[in-house]
Coordinates of N, CA, C and O in Angstrom, one line a residue:
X1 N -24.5 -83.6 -73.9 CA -25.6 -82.6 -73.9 C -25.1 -81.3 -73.2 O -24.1 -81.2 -72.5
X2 N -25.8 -80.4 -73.4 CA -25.6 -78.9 -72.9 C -25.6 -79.5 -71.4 O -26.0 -80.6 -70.9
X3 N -24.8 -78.2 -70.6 CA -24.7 -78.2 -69.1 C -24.0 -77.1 -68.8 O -23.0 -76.8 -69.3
X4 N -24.6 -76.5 -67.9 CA -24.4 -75.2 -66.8 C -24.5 -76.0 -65.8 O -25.3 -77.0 -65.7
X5 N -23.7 -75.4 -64.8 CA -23.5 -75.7 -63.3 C -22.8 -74.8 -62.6 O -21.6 -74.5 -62.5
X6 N -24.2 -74.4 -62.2 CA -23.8 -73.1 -60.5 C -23.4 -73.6 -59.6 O -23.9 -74.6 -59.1
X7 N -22.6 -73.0 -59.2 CA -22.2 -72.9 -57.4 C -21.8 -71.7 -57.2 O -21.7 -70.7 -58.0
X8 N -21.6 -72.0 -56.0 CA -21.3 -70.6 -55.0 C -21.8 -69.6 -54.6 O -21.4 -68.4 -54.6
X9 N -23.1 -70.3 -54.3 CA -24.3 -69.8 -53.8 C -24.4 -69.8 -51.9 O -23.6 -70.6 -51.4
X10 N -24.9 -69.4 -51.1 CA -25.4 -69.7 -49.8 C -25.8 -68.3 -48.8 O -26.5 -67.3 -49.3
X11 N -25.4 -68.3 -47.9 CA -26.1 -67.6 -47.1 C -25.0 -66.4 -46.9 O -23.8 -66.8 -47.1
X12 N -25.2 -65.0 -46.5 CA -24.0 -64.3 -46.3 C -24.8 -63.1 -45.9 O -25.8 -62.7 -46.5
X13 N -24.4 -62.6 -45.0 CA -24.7 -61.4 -44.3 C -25.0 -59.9 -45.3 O -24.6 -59.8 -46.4
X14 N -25.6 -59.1 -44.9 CA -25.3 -57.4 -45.5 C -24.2 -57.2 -45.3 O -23.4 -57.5 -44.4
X15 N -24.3 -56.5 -46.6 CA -22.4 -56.3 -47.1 C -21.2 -57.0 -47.1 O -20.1 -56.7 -47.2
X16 N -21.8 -58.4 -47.1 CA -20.8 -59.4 -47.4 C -20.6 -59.7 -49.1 O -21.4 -59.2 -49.9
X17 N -19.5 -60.7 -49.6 CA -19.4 -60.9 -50.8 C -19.3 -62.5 -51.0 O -18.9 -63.4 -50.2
X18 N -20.0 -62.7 -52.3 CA -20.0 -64.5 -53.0 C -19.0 -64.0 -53.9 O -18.4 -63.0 -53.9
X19 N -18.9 -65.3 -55.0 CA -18.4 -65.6 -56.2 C -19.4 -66.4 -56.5 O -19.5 -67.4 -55.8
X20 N -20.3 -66.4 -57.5 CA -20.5 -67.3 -58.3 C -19.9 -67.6 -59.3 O -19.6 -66.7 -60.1
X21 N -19.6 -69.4 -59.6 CA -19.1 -70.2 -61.0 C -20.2 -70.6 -61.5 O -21.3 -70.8 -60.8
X22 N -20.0 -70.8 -63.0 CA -20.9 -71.4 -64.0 C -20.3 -72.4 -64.8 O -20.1 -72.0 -65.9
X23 N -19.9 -73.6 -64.5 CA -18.8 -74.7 -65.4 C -20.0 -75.2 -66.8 O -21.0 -75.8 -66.8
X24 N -19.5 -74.8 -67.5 CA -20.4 -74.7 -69.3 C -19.9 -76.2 -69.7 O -19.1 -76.6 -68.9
X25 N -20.1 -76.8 -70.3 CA -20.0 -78.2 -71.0 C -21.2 -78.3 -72.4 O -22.1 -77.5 -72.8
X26 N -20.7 -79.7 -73.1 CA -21.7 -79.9 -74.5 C -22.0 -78.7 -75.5 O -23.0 -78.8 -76.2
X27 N -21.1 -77.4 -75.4 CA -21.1 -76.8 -76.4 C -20.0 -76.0 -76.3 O -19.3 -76.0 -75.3
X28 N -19.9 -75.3 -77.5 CA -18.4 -74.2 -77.9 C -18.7 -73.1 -76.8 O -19.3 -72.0 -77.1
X29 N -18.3 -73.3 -75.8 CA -18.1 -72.1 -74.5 C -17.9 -70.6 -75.3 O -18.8 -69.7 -75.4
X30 N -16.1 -70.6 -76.1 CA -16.4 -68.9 -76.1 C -17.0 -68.9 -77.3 O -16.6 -67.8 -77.7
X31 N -17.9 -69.5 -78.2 CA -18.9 -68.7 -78.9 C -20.2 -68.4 -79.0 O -21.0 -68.1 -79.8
X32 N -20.0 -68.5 -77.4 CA -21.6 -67.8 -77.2 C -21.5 -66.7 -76.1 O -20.6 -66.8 -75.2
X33 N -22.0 -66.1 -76.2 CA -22.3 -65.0 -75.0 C -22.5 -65.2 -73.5 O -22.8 -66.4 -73.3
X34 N -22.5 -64.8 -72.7 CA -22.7 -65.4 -71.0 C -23.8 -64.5 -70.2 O -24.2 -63.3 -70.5
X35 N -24.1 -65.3 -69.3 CA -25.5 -64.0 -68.2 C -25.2 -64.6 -67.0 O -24.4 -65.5 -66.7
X36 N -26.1 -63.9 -66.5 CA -26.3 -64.1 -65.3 C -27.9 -63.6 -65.2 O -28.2 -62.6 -65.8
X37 N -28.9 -64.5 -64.4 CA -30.7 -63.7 -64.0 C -30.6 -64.6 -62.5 O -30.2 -65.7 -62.1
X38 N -31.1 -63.4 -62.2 CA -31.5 -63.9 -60.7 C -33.5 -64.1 -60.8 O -34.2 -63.8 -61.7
X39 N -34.0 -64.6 -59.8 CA -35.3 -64.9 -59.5 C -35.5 -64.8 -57.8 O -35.1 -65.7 -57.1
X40 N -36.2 -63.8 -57.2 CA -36.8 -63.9 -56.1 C -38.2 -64.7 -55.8 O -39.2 -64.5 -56.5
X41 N -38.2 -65.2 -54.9 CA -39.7 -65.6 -54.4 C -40.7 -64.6 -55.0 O -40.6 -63.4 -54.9
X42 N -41.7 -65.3 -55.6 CA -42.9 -64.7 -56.4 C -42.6 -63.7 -57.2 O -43.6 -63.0 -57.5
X43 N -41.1 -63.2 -58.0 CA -41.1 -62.3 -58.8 C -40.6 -63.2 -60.1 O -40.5 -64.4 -60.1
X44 N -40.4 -62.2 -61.0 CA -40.5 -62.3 -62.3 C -38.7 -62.8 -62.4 O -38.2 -62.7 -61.2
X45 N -37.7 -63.2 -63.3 CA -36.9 -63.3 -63.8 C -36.2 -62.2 -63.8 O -36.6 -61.3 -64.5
X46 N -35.3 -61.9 -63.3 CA -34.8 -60.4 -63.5 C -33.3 -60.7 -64.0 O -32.7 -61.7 -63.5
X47 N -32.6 -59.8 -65.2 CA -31.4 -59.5 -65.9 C -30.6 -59.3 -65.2 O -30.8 -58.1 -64.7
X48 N -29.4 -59.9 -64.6 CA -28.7 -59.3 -63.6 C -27.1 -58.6 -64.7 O -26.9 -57.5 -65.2
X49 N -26.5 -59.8 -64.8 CA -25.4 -59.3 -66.2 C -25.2 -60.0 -67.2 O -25.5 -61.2 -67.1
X50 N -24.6 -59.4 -68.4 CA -24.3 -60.7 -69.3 C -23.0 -60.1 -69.9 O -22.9 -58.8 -70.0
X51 N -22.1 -60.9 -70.4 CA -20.5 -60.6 -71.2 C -20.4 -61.3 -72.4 O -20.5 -62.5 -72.6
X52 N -20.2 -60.2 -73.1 CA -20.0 -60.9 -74.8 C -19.1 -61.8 -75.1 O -18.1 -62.0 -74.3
X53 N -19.3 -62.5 -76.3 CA -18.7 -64.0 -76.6 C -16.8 -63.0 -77.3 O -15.8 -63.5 -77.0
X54 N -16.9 -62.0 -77.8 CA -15.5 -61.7 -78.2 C -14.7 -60.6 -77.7 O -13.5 -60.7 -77.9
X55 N -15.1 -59.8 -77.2 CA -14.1 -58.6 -76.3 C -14.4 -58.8 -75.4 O -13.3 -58.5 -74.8
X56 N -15.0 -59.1 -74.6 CA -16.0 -59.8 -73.5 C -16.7 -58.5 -72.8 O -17.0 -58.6 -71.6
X57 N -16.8 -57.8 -73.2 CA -17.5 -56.4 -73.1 C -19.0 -56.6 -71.9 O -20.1 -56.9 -72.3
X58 N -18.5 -56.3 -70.6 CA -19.1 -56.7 -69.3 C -21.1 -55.7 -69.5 O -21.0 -54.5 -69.5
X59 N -22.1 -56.3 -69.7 CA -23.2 -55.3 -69.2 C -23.6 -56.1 -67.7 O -23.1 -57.0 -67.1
X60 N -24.9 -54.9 -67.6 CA -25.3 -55.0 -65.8 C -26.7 -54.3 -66.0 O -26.9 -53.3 -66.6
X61 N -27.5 -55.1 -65.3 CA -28.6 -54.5 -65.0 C -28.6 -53.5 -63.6 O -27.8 -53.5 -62.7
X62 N -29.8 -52.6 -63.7 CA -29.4 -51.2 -62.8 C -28.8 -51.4 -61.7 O -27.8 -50.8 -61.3
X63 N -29.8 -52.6 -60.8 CA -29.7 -52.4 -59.5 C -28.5 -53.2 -59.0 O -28.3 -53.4 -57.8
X64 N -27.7 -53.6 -59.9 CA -26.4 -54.0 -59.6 C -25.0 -53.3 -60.0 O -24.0 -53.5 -59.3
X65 N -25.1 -52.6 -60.8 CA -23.9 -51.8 -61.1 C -23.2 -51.6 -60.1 O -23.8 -51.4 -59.0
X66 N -21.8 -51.5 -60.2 CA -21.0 -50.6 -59.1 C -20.8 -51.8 -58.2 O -19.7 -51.6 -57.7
X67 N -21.2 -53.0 -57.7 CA -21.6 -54.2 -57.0 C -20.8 -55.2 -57.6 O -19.9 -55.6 -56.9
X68 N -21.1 -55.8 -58.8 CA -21.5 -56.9 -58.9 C -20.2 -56.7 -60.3 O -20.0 -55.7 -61.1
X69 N -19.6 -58.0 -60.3 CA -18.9 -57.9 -61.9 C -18.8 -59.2 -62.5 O -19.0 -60.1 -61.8
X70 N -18.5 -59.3 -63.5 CA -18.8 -60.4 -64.4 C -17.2 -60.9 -65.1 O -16.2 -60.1 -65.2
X71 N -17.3 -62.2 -65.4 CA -15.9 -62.0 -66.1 C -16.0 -64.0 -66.0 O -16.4 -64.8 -65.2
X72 N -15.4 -64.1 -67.5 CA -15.2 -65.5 -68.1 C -13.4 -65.7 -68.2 O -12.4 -64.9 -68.0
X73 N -13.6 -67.2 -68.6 CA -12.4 -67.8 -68.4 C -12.8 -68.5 -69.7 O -13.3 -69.7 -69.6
X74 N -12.5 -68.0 -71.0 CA -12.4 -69.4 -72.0 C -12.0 -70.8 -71.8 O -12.8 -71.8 -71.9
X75 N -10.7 -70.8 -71.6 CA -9.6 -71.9 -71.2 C -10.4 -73.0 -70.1 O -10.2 -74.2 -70.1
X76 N -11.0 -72.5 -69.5 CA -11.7 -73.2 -68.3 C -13.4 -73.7 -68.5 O -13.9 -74.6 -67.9
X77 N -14.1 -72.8 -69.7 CA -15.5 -73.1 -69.8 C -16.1 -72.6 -68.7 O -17.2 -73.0 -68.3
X78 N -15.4 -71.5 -68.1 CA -16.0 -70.7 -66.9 C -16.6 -69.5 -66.6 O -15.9 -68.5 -66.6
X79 N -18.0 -69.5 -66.1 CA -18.2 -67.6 -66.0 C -18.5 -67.7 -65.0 O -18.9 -68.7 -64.5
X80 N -18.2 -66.5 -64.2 CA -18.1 -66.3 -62.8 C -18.7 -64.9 -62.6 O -18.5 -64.1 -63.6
X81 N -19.5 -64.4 -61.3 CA -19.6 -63.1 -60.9 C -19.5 -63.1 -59.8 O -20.0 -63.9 -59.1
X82 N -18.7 -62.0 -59.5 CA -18.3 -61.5 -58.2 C -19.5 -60.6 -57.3 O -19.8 -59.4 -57.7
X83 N -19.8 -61.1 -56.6 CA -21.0 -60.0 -55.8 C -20.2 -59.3 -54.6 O -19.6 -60.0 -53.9
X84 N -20.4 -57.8 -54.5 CA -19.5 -57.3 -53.3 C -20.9 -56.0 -53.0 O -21.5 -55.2 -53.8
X85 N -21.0 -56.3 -51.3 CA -21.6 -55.3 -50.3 C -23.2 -55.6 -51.0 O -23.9 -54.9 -51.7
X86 N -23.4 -57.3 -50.5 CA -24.6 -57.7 -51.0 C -25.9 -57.1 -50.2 O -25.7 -56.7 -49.0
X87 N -26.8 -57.1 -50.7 CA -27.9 -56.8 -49.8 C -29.0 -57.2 -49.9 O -29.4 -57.5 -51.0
X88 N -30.0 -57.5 -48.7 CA -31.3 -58.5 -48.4 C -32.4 -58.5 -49.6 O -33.2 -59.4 -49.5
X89 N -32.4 -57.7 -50.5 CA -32.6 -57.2 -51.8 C -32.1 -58.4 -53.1 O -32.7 -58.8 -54.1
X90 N -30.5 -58.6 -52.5 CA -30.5 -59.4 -53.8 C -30.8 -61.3 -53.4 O -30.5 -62.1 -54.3
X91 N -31.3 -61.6 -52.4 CA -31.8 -62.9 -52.1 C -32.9 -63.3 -53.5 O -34.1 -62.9 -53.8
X92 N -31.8 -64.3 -54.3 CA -32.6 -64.9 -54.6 C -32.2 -66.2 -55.5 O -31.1 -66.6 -55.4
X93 N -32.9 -66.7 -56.1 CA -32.1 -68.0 -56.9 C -31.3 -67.2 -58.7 O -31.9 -66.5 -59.5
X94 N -29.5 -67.7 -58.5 CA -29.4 -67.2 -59.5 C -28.7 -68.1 -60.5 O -27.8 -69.0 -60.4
X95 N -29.4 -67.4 -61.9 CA -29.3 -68.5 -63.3 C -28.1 -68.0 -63.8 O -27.6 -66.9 -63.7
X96 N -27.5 -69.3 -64.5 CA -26.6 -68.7 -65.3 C -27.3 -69.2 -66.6 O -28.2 -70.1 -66.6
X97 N -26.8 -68.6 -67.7 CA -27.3 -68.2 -69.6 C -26.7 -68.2 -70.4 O -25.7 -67.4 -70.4
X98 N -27.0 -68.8 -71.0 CA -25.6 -68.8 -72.7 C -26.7 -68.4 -73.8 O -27.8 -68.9 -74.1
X99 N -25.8 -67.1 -74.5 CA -26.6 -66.9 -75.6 C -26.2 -67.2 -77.2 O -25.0 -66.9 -77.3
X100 N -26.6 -67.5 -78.0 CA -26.0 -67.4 -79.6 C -26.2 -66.3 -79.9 O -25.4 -65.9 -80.8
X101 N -27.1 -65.2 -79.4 CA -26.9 -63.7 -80.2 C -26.9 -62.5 -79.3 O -26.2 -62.7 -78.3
X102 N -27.4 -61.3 -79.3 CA -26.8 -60.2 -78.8 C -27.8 -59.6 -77.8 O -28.0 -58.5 -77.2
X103 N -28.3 -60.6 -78.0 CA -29.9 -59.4 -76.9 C -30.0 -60.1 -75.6 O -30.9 -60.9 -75.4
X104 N -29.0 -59.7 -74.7 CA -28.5 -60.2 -73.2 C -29.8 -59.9 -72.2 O -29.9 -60.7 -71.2
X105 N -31.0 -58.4 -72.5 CA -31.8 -58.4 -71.5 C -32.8 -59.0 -71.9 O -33.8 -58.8 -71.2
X106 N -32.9 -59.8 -73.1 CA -34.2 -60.5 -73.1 C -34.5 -61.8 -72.6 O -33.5 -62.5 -72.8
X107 N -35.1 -62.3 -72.2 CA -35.3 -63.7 -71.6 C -35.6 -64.5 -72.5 O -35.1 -65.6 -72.3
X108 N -36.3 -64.4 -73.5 CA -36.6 -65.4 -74.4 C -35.6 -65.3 -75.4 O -35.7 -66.1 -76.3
X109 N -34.5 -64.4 -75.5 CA -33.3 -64.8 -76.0 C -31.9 -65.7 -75.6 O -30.8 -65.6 -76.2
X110 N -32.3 -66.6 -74.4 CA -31.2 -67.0 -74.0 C -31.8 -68.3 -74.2 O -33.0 -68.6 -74.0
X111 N -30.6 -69.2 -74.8 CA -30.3 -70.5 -75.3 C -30.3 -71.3 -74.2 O -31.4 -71.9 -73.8
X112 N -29.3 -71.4 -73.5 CA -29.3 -72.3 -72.3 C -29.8 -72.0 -71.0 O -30.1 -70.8 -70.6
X113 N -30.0 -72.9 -70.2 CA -30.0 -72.4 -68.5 C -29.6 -73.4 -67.6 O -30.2 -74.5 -67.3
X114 N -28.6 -73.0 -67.2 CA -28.4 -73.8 -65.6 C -29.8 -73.6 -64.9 O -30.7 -72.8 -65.2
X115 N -29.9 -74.9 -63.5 CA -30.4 -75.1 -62.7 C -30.8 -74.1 -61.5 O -31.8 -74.2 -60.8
X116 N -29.6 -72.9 -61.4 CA -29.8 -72.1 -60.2 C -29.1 -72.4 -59.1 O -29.0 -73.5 -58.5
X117 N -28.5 -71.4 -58.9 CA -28.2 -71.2 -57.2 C -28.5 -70.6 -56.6 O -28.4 -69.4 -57.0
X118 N -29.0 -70.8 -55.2 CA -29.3 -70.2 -53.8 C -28.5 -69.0 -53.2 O -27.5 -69.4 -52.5
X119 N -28.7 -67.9 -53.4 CA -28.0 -66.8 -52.7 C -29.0 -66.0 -52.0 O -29.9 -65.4 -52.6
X120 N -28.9 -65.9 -50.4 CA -29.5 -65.3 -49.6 C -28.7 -64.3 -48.7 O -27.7 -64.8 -48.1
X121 N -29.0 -63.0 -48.4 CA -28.8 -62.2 -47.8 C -29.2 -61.8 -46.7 O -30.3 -61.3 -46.8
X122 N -28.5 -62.0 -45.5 CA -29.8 -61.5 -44.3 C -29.6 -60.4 -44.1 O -29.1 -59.8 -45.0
X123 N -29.9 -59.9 -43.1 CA -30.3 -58.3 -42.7 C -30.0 -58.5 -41.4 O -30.2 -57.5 -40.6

């Protein structure tokens, strides 16, 4: 069966940096698209990035640009985002997403979903 699995999630100071992995299983990894959504306490789902299934052409939602980068590993079934000079802002649980088609900021366009990882920033 399908499977996403986050890590590299936890606790890390302002202006510190994570990695998050996403290890993909039970389907064709590079023919689908990749994300990343984060979720804070009592908020809505929010679009953080997503990388296309064939040039792998990086998007980002606003409040991460310049921050935050995205980037897959075919050969491995791996998507990863690098977060650098994090802030108490971006605390929250974050999803990884596999899509079959092209519309990365929509939420009811994403096929799969990992479980979530815990990323908290203090202040």
């Amino acid at each position: 069966q399908v499977q996403l699995v986050e890590s590299g999630g936890g606790l890390v100071q302002t202006g510190g940096s994570l990695t998050l992995s996403c290890a993909a299983s039970g389907f064709t990894f590079s023919s689908y698209a990749m994300g990343w959504w984060r979720q804070a306490a009592g908020k809505e789902r929010e679009f953080v990035s997503a990388i296309s299934r064939i040039n792998r052409t990086p998007y980002y939602g606003d409040s991460v640009k310049g921050r935050f980068t995205i980037s897959r590993d075919n050969a491995k079934n791996t998507l990863y985002l690098q977060m650098n000079n994090l802030e108490p802002e971006a605390t929250a649980v974050y999803f990884c997403s596999a899509y079959s088609g092209s519309y990365y900021y929509r939420l009811g366009m994403v096929d799969y979903w990992g479980q979530g990882t815990q990323v908290t920033v203090s202040s």
